JSON list of C-alpha atoms in Angstrom, two decimals:
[
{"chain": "A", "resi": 1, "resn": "UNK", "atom": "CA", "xyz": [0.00, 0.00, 0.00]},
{"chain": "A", "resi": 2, "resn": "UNK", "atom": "CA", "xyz": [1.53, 3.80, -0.76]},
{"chain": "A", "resi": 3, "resn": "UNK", "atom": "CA", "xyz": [1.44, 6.34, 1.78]},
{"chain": "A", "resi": 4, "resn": "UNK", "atom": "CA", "xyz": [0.65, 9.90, 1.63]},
{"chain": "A", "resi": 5, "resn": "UNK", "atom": "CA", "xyz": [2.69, 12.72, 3.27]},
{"chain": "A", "resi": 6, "resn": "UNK", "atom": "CA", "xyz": [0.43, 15.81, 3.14]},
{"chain": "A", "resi": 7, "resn": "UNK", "atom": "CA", "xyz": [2.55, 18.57, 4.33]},
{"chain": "A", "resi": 8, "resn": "UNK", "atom": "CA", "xyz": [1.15, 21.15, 6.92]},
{"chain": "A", "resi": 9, "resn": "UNK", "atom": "CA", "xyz": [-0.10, 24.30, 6.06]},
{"chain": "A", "resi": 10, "resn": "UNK", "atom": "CA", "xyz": [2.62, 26.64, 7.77]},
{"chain": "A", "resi": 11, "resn": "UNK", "atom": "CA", "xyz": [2.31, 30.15, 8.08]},
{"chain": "A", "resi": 12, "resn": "UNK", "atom": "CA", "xyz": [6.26, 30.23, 7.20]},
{"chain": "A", "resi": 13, "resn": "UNK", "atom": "CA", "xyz": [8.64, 27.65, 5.63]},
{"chain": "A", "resi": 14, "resn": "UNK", "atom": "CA", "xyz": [11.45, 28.97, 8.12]},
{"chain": "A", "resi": 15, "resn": "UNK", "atom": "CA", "xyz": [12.78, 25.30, 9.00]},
{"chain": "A", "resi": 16, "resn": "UNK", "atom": "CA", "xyz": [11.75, 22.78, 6.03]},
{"chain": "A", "resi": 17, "resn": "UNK", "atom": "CA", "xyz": [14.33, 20.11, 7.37]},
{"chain": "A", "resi": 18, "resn": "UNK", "atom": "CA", "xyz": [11.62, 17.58, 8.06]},
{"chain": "A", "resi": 19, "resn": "UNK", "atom": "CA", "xyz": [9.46, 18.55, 4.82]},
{"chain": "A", "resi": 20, "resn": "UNK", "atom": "CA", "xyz": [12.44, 17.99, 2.62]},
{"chain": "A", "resi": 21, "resn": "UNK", "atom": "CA", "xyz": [13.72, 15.09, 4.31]},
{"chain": "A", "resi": 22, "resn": "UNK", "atom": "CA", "xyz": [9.94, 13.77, 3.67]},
{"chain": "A", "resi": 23, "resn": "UNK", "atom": "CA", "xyz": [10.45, 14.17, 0.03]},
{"chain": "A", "resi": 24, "resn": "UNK", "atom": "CA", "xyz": [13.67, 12.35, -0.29]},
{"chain": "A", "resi": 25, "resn": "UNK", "atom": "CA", "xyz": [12.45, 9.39, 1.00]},
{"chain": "A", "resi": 26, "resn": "UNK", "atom": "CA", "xyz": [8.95, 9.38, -1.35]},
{"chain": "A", "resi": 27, "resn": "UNK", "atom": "CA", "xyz": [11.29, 9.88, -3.98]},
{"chain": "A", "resi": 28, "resn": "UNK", "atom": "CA", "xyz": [13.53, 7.09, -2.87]},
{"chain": "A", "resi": 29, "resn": "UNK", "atom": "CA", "xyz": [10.72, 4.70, -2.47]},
{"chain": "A", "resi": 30, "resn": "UNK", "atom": "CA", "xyz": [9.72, 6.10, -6.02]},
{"chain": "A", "resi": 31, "resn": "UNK", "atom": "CA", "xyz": [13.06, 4.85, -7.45]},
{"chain": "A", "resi": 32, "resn": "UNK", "atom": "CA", "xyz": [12.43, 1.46, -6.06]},
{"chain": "A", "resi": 33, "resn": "UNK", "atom": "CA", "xyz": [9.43, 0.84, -7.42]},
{"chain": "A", "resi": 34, "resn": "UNK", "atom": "CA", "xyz": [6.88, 1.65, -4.80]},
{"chain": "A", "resi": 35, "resn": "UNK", "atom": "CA", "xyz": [4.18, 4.31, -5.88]},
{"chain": "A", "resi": 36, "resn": "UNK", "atom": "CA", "xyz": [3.95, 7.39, -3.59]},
{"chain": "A", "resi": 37, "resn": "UNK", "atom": "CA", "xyz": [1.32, 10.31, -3.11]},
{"chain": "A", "resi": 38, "resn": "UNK", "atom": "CA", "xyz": [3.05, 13.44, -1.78]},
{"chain": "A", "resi": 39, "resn": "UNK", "atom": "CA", "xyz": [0.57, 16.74, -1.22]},
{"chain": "A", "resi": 40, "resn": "UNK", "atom": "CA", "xyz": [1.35, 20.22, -0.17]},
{"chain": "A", "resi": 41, "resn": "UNK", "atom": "CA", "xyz": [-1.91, 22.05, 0.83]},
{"chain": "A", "resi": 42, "resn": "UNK", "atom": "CA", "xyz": [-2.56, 25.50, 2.63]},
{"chain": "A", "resi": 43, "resn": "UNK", "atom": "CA", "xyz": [-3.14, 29.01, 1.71]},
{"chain": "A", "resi": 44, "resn": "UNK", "atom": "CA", "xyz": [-1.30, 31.09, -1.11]},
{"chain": "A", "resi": 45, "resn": "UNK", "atom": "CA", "xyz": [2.08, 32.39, 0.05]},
{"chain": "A", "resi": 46, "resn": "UNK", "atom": "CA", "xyz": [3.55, 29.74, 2.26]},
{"chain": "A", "resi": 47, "resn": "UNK", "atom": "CA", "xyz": [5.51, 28.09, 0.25]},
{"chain": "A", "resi": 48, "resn": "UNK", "atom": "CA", "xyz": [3.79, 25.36, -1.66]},
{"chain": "A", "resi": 49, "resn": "UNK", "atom": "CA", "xyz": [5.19, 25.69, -5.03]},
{"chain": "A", "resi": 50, "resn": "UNK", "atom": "CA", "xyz": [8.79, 25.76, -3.10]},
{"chain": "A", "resi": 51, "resn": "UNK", "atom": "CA", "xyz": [8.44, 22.58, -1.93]},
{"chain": "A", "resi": 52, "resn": "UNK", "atom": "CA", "xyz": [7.12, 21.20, -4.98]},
{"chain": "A", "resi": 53, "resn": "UNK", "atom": "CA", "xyz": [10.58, 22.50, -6.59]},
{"chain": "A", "resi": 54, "resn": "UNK", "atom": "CA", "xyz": [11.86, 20.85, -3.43]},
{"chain": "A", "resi": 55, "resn": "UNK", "atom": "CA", "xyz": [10.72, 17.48, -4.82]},
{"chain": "A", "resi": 56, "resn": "UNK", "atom": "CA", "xyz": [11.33, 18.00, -8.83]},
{"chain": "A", "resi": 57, "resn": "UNK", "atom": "CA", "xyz": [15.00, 19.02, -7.50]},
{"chain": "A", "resi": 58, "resn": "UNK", "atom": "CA", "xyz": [15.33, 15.79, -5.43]},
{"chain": "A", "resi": 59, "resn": "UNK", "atom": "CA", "xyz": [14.21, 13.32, -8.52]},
{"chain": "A", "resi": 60, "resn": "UNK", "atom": "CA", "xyz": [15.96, 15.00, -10.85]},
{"chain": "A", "resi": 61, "resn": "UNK", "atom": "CA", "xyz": [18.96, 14.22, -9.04]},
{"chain": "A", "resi": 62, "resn": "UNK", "atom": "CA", "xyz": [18.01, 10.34, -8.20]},
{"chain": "A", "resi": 63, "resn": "UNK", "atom": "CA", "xyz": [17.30, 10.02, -11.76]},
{"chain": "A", "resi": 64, "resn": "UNK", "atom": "CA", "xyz": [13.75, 10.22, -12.05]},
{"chain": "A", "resi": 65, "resn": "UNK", "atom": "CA", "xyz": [12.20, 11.26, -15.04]},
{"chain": "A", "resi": 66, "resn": "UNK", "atom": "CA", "xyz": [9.82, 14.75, -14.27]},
{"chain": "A", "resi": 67, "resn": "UNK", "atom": "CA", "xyz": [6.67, 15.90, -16.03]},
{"chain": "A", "resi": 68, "resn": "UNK", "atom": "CA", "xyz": [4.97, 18.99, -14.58]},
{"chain": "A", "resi": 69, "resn": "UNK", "atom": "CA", "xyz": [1.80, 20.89, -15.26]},
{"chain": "A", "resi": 70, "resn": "UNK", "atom": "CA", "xyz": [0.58, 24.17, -13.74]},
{"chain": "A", "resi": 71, "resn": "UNK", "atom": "CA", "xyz": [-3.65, 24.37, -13.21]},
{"chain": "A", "resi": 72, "resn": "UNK", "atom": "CA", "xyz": [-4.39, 28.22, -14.67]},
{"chain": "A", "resi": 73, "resn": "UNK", "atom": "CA", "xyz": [-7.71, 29.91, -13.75]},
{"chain": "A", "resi": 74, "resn": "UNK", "atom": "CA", "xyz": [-8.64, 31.03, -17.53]},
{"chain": "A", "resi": 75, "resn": "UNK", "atom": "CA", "xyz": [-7.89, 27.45, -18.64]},
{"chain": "A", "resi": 76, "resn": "UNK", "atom": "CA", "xyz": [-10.76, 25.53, -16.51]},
{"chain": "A", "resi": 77, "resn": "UNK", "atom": "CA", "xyz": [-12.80, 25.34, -19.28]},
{"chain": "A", "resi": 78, "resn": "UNK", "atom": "CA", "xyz": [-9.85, 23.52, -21.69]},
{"chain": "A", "resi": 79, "resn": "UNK", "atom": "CA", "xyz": [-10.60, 19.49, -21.21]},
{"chain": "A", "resi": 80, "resn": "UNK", "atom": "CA", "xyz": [-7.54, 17.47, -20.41]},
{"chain": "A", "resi": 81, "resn": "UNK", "atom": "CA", "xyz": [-5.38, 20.63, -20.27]},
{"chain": "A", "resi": 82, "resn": "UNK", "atom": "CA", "xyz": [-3.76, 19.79, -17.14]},
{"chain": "A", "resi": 83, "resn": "UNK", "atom": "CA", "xyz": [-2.85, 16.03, -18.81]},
{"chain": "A", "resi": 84, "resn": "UNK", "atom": "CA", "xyz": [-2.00, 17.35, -21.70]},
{"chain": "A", "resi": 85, "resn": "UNK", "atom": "CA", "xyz": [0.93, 19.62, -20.43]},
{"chain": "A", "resi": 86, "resn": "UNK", "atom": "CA", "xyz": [2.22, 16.62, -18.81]},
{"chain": "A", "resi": 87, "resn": "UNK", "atom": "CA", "xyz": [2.31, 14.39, -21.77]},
{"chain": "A", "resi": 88, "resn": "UNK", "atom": "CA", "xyz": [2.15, 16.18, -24.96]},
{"chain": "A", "resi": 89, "resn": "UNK", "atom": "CA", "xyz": [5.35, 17.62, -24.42]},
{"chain": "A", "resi": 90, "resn": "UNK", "atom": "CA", "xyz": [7.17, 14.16, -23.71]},
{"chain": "A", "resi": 91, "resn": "UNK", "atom": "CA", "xyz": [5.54, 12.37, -27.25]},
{"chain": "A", "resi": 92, "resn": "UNK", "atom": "CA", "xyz": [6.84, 15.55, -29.01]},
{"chain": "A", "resi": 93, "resn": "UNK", "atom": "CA", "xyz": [10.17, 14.12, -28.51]},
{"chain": "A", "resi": 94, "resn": "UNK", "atom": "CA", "xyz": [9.43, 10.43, -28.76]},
{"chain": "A", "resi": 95, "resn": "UNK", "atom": "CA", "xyz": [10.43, 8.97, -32.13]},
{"chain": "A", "resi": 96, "resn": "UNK", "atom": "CA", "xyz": [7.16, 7.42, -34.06]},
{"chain": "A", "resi": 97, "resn": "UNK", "atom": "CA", "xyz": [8.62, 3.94, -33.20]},
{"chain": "A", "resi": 98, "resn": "UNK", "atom": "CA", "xyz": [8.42, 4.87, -29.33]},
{"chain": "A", "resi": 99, "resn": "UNK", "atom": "CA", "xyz": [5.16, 6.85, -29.72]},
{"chain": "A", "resi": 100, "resn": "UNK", "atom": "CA", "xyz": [3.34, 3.63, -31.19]},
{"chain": "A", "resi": 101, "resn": "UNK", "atom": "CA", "xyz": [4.85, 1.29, -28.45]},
{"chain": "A", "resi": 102, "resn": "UNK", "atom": "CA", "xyz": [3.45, 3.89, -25.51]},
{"chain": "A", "resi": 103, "resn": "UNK", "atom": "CA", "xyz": [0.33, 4.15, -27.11]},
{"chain": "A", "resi": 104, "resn": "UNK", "atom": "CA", "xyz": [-0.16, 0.33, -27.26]},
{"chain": "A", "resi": 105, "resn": "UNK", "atom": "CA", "xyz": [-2.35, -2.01, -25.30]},
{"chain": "A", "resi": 106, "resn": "UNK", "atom": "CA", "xyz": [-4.85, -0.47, -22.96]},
{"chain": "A", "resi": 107, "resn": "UNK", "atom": "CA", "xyz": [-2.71, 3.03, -23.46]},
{"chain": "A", "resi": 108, "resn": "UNK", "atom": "CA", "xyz": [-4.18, 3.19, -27.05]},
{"chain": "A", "resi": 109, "resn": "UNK", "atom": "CA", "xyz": [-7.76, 4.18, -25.29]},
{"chain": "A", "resi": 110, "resn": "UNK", "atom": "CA", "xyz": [-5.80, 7.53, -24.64]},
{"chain": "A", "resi": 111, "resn": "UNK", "atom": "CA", "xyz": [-4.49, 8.41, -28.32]},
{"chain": "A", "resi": 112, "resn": "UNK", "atom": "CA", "xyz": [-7.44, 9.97, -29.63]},
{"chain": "A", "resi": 113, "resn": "UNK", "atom": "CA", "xyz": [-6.63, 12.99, -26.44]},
{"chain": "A", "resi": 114, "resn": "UNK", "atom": "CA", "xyz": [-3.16, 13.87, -28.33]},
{"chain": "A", "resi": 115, "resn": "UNK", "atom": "CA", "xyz": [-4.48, 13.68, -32.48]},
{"chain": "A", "resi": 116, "resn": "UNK", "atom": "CA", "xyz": [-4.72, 16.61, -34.00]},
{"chain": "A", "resi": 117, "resn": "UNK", "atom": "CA", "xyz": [-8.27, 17.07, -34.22]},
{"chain": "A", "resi": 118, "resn": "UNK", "atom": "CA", "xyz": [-8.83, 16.62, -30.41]},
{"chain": "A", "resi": 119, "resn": "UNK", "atom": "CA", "xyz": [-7.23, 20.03, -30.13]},
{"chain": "A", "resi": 120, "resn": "UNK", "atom": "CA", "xyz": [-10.13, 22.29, -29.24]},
{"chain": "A", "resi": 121, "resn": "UNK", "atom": "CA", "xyz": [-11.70, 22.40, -25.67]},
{"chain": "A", "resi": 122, "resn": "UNK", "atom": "CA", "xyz": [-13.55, 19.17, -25.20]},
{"chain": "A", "resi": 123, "resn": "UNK", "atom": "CA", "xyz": [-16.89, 18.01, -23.13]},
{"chain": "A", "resi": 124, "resn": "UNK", "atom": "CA", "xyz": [-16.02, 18.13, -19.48]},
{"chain": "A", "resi": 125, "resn": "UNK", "atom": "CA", "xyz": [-17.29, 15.79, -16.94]},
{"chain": "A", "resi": 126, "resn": "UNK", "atom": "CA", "xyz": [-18.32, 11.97, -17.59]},
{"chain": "A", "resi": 127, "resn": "UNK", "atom": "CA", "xyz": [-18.38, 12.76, -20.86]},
{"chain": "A", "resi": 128, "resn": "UNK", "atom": "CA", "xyz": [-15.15, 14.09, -21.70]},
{"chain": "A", "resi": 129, "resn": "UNK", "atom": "CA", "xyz": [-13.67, 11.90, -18.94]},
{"chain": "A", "resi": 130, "resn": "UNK", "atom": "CA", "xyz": [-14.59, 8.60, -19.89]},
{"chain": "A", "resi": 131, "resn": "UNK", "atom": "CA", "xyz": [-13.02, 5.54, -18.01]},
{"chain": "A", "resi": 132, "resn": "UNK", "atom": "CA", "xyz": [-11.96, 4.37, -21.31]},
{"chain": "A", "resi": 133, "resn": "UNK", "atom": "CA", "xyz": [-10.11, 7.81, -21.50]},
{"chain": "A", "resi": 134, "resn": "UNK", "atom": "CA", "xyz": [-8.76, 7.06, -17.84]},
{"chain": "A", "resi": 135, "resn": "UNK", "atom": "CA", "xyz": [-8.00, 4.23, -18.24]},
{"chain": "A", "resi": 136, "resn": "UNK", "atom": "CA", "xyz": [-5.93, 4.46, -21.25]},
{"chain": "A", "resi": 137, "resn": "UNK", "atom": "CA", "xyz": [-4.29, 7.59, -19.36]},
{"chain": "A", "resi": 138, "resn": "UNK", "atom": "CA", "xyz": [-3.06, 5.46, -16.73]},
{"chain": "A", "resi": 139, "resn": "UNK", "atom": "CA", "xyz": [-1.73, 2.86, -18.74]},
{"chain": "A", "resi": 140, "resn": "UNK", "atom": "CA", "xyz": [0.24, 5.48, -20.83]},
{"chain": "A", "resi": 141, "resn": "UNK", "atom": "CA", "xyz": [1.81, 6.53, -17.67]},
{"chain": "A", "resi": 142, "resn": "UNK", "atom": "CA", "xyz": [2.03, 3.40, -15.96]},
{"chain": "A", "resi": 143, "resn": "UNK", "atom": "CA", "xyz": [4.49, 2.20, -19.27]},
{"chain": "A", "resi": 144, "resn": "UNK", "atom": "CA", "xyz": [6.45, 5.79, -19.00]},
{"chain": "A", "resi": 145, "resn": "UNK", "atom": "CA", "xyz": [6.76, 4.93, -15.53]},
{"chain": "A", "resi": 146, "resn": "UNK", "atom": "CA", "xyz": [7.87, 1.17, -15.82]},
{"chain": "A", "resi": 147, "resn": "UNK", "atom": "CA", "xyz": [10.80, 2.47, -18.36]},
{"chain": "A", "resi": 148, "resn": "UNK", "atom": "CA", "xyz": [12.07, 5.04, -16.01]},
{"chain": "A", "resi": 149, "resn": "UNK", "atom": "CA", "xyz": [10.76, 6.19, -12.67]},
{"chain": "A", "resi": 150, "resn": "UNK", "atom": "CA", "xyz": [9.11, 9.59, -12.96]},
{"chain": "A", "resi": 151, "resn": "UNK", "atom": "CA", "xyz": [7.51, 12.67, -10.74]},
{"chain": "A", "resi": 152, "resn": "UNK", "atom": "CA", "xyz": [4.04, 13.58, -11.72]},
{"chain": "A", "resi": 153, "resn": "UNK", "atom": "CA", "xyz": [4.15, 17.47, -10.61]},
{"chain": "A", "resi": 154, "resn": "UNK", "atom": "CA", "xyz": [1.41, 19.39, -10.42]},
{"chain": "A", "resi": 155, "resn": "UNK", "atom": "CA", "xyz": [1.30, 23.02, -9.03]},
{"chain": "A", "resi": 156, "resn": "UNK", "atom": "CA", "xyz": [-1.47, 24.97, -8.72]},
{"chain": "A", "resi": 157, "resn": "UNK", "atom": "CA", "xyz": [-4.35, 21.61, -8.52]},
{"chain": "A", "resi": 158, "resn": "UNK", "atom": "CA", "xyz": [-7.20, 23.61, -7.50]},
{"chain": "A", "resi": 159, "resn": "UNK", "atom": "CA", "xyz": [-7.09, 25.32, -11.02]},
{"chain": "A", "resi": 160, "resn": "UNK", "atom": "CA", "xyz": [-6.89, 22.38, -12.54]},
{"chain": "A", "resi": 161, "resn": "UNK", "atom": "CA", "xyz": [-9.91, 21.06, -15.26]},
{"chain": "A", "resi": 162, "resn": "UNK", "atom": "CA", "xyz": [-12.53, 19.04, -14.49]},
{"chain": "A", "resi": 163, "resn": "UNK", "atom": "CA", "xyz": [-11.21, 16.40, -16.75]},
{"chain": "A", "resi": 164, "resn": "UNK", "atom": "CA", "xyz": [-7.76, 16.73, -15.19]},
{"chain": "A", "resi": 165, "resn": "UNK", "atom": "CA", "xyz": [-9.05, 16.23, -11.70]},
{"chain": "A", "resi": 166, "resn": "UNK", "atom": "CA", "xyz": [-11.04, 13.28, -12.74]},
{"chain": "A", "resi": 167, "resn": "UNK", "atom": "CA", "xyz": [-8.06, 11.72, -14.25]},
{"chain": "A", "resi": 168, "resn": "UNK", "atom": "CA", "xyz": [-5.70, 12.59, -10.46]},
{"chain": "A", "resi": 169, "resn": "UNK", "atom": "CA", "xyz": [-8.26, 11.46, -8.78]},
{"chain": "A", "resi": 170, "resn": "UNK", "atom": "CA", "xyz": [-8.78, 7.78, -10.75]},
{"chain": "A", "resi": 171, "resn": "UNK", "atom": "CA", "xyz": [-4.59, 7.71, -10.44]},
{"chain": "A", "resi": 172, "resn": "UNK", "atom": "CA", "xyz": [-3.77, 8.18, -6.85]},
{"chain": "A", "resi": 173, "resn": "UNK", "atom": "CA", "xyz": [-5.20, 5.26, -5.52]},
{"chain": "A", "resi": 174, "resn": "UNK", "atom": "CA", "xyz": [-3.71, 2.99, -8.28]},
{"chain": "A", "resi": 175, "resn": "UNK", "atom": "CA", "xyz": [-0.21, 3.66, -7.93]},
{"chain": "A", "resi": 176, "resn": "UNK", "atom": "CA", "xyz": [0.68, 0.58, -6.06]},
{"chain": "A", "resi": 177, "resn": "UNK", "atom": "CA", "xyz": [3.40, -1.28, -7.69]},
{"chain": "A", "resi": 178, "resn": "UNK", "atom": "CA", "xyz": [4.43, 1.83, -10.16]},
{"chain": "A", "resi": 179, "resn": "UNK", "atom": "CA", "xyz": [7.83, 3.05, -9.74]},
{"chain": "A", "resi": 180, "resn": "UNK", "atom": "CA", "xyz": [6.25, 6.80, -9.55]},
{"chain": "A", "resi": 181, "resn": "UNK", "atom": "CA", "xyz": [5.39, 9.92, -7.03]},
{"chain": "A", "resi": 182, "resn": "UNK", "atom": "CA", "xyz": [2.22, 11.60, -7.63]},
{"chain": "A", "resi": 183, "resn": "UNK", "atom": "CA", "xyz": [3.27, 15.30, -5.92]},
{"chain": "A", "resi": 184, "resn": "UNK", "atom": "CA", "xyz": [0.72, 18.10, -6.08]},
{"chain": "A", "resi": 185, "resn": "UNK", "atom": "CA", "xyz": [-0.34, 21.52, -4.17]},
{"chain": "A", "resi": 186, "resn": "UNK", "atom": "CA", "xyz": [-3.20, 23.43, -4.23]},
{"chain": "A", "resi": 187, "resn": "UNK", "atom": "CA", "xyz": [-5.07, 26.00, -1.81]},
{"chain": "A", "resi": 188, "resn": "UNK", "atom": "CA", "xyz": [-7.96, 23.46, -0.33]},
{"chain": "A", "resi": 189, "resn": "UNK", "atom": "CA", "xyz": [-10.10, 26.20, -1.50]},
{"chain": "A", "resi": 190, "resn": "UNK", "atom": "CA", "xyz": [-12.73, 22.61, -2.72]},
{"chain": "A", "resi": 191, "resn": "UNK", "atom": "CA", "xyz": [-16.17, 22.76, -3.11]},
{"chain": "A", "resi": 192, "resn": "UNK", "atom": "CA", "xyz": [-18.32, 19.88, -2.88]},
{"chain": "A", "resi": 193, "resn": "UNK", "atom": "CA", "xyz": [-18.27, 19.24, -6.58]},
{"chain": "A", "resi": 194, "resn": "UNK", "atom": "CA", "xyz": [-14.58, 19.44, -6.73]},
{"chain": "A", "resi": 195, "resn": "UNK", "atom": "CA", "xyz": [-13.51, 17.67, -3.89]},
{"chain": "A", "resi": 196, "resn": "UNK", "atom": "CA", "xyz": [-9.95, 16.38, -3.29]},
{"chain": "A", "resi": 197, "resn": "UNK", "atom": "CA", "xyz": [-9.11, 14.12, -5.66]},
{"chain": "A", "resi": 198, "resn": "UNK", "atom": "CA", "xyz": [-7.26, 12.16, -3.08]},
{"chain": "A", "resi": 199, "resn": "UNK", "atom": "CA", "xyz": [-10.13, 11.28, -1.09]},
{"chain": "A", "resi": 200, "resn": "UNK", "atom": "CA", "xyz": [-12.24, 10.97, -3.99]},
{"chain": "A", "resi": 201, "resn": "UNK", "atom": "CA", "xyz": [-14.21, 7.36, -3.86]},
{"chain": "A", "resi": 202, "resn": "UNK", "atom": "CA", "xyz": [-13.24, 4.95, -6.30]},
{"chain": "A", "resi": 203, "resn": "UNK", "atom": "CA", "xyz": [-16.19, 4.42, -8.82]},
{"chain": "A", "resi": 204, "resn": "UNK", "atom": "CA", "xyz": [-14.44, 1.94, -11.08]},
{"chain": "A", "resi": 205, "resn": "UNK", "atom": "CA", "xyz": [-12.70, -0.82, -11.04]},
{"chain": "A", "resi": 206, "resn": "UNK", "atom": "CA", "xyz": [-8.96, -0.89, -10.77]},
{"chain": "A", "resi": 207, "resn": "UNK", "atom": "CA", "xyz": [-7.19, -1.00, -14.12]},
{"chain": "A", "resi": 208, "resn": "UNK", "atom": "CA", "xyz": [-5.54, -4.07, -15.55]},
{"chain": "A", "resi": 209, "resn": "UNK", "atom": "CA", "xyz": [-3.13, -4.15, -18.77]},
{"chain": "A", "resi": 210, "resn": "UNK", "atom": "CA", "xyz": [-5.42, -6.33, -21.10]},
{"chain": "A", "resi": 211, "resn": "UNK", "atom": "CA", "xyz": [-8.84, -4.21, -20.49]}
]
């Protein structure tokens, strides 16, 4: 089972020994194969993004691979925008030969996301979140994460798309057994329709490779 370190809100980061020696150790238990869920919540100003810098700083050095995506208030209404700055930027640079082996299997329920006509803002919600679409999501990132361990970084969560949120919140409890830290921050400024995706229930089933 992964464990969570959700890091206190602080009114000042003055003494972050025990917050950064947190994140070295979900990083290292990253590296080895054991998924981890590390959250930095509280108000605007104390520091959040910081420590998320804190952790892309730490995996960089242990050899992790990093993707990172910012939530931005004007881009709510984009489906998928939040996913898409974490992956589009990474099959950019993957040959075709690499692109067609990620997007295999159960990751091939994602590819329609990153074609070219699946630019424009999407449907949001069930719609535009399918579990198909999830599904496929993870196992794009599961096989990224299964060639080299990676940070998932996310700043700025409580921006983040509905579509985006749907697809954190269908991750976090599945990253058991993926060699991968899930790192966030937001404000916990939720409303009841966007909870924390953390503590969302799960509504379907775990993934498996062949579905």
């Amino acid at each position: 089972m992964h464990t969570e370190a959700f890091l206190p809100d602080r009114p000042a980061l003055l003494e972050r020994d025990p917050e950064v020696s947190a994140i070295r150790e979900l990083v290292r238990s990253a590296r080895g194969g054991t998924g981890r869920l590390l959250v930095a919540e509280g108000s605007a100003g104390i520091g959040k993004t910081r420590l998320l810098g804190e952790a892309r700083a730490a995996a960089e050095v242990s050899g992790l691979e990093v993707i990172a995506a910012r939530g931005g208030e004007l881009e709510q209404g984009f489906a998928f925008g939040i996913v898409r700055q974490l992956f589009e930027p990474l099959l950019a640079r993957a040959s075709s030969a690499d692109r067609t082996d990620l997007m295999a299997g159960a990751a091939a329920l994602a590819r329609p996301l990153f074609e070219q006509s699946q630019l424009a803002p999407g449907p949001e919600g069930p719609a535009g979140a399918s579990f198909a679409m999830l599904h496929g999501l993870y196992w794009l990132l599961a096989g990224l994460a299964f060639r080299q361990p990676m940070l998932v970084a996310i700043d700025d969560l409580h921006w983040a798309d509905e579509a985006s949120l749907r697809w954190v919140a269908y991750l976090a409890p599945r990253i058991d057994g993926l060699p991968l830290l899930l790192s966030s921050c937001d404000r916990a400024l939720w409303v009841p329709s966007r909870s924390p995706p953390w503590l969302a229930p799960r509504s379907v089933p775990s993934p498996t490779r062949d579905s």
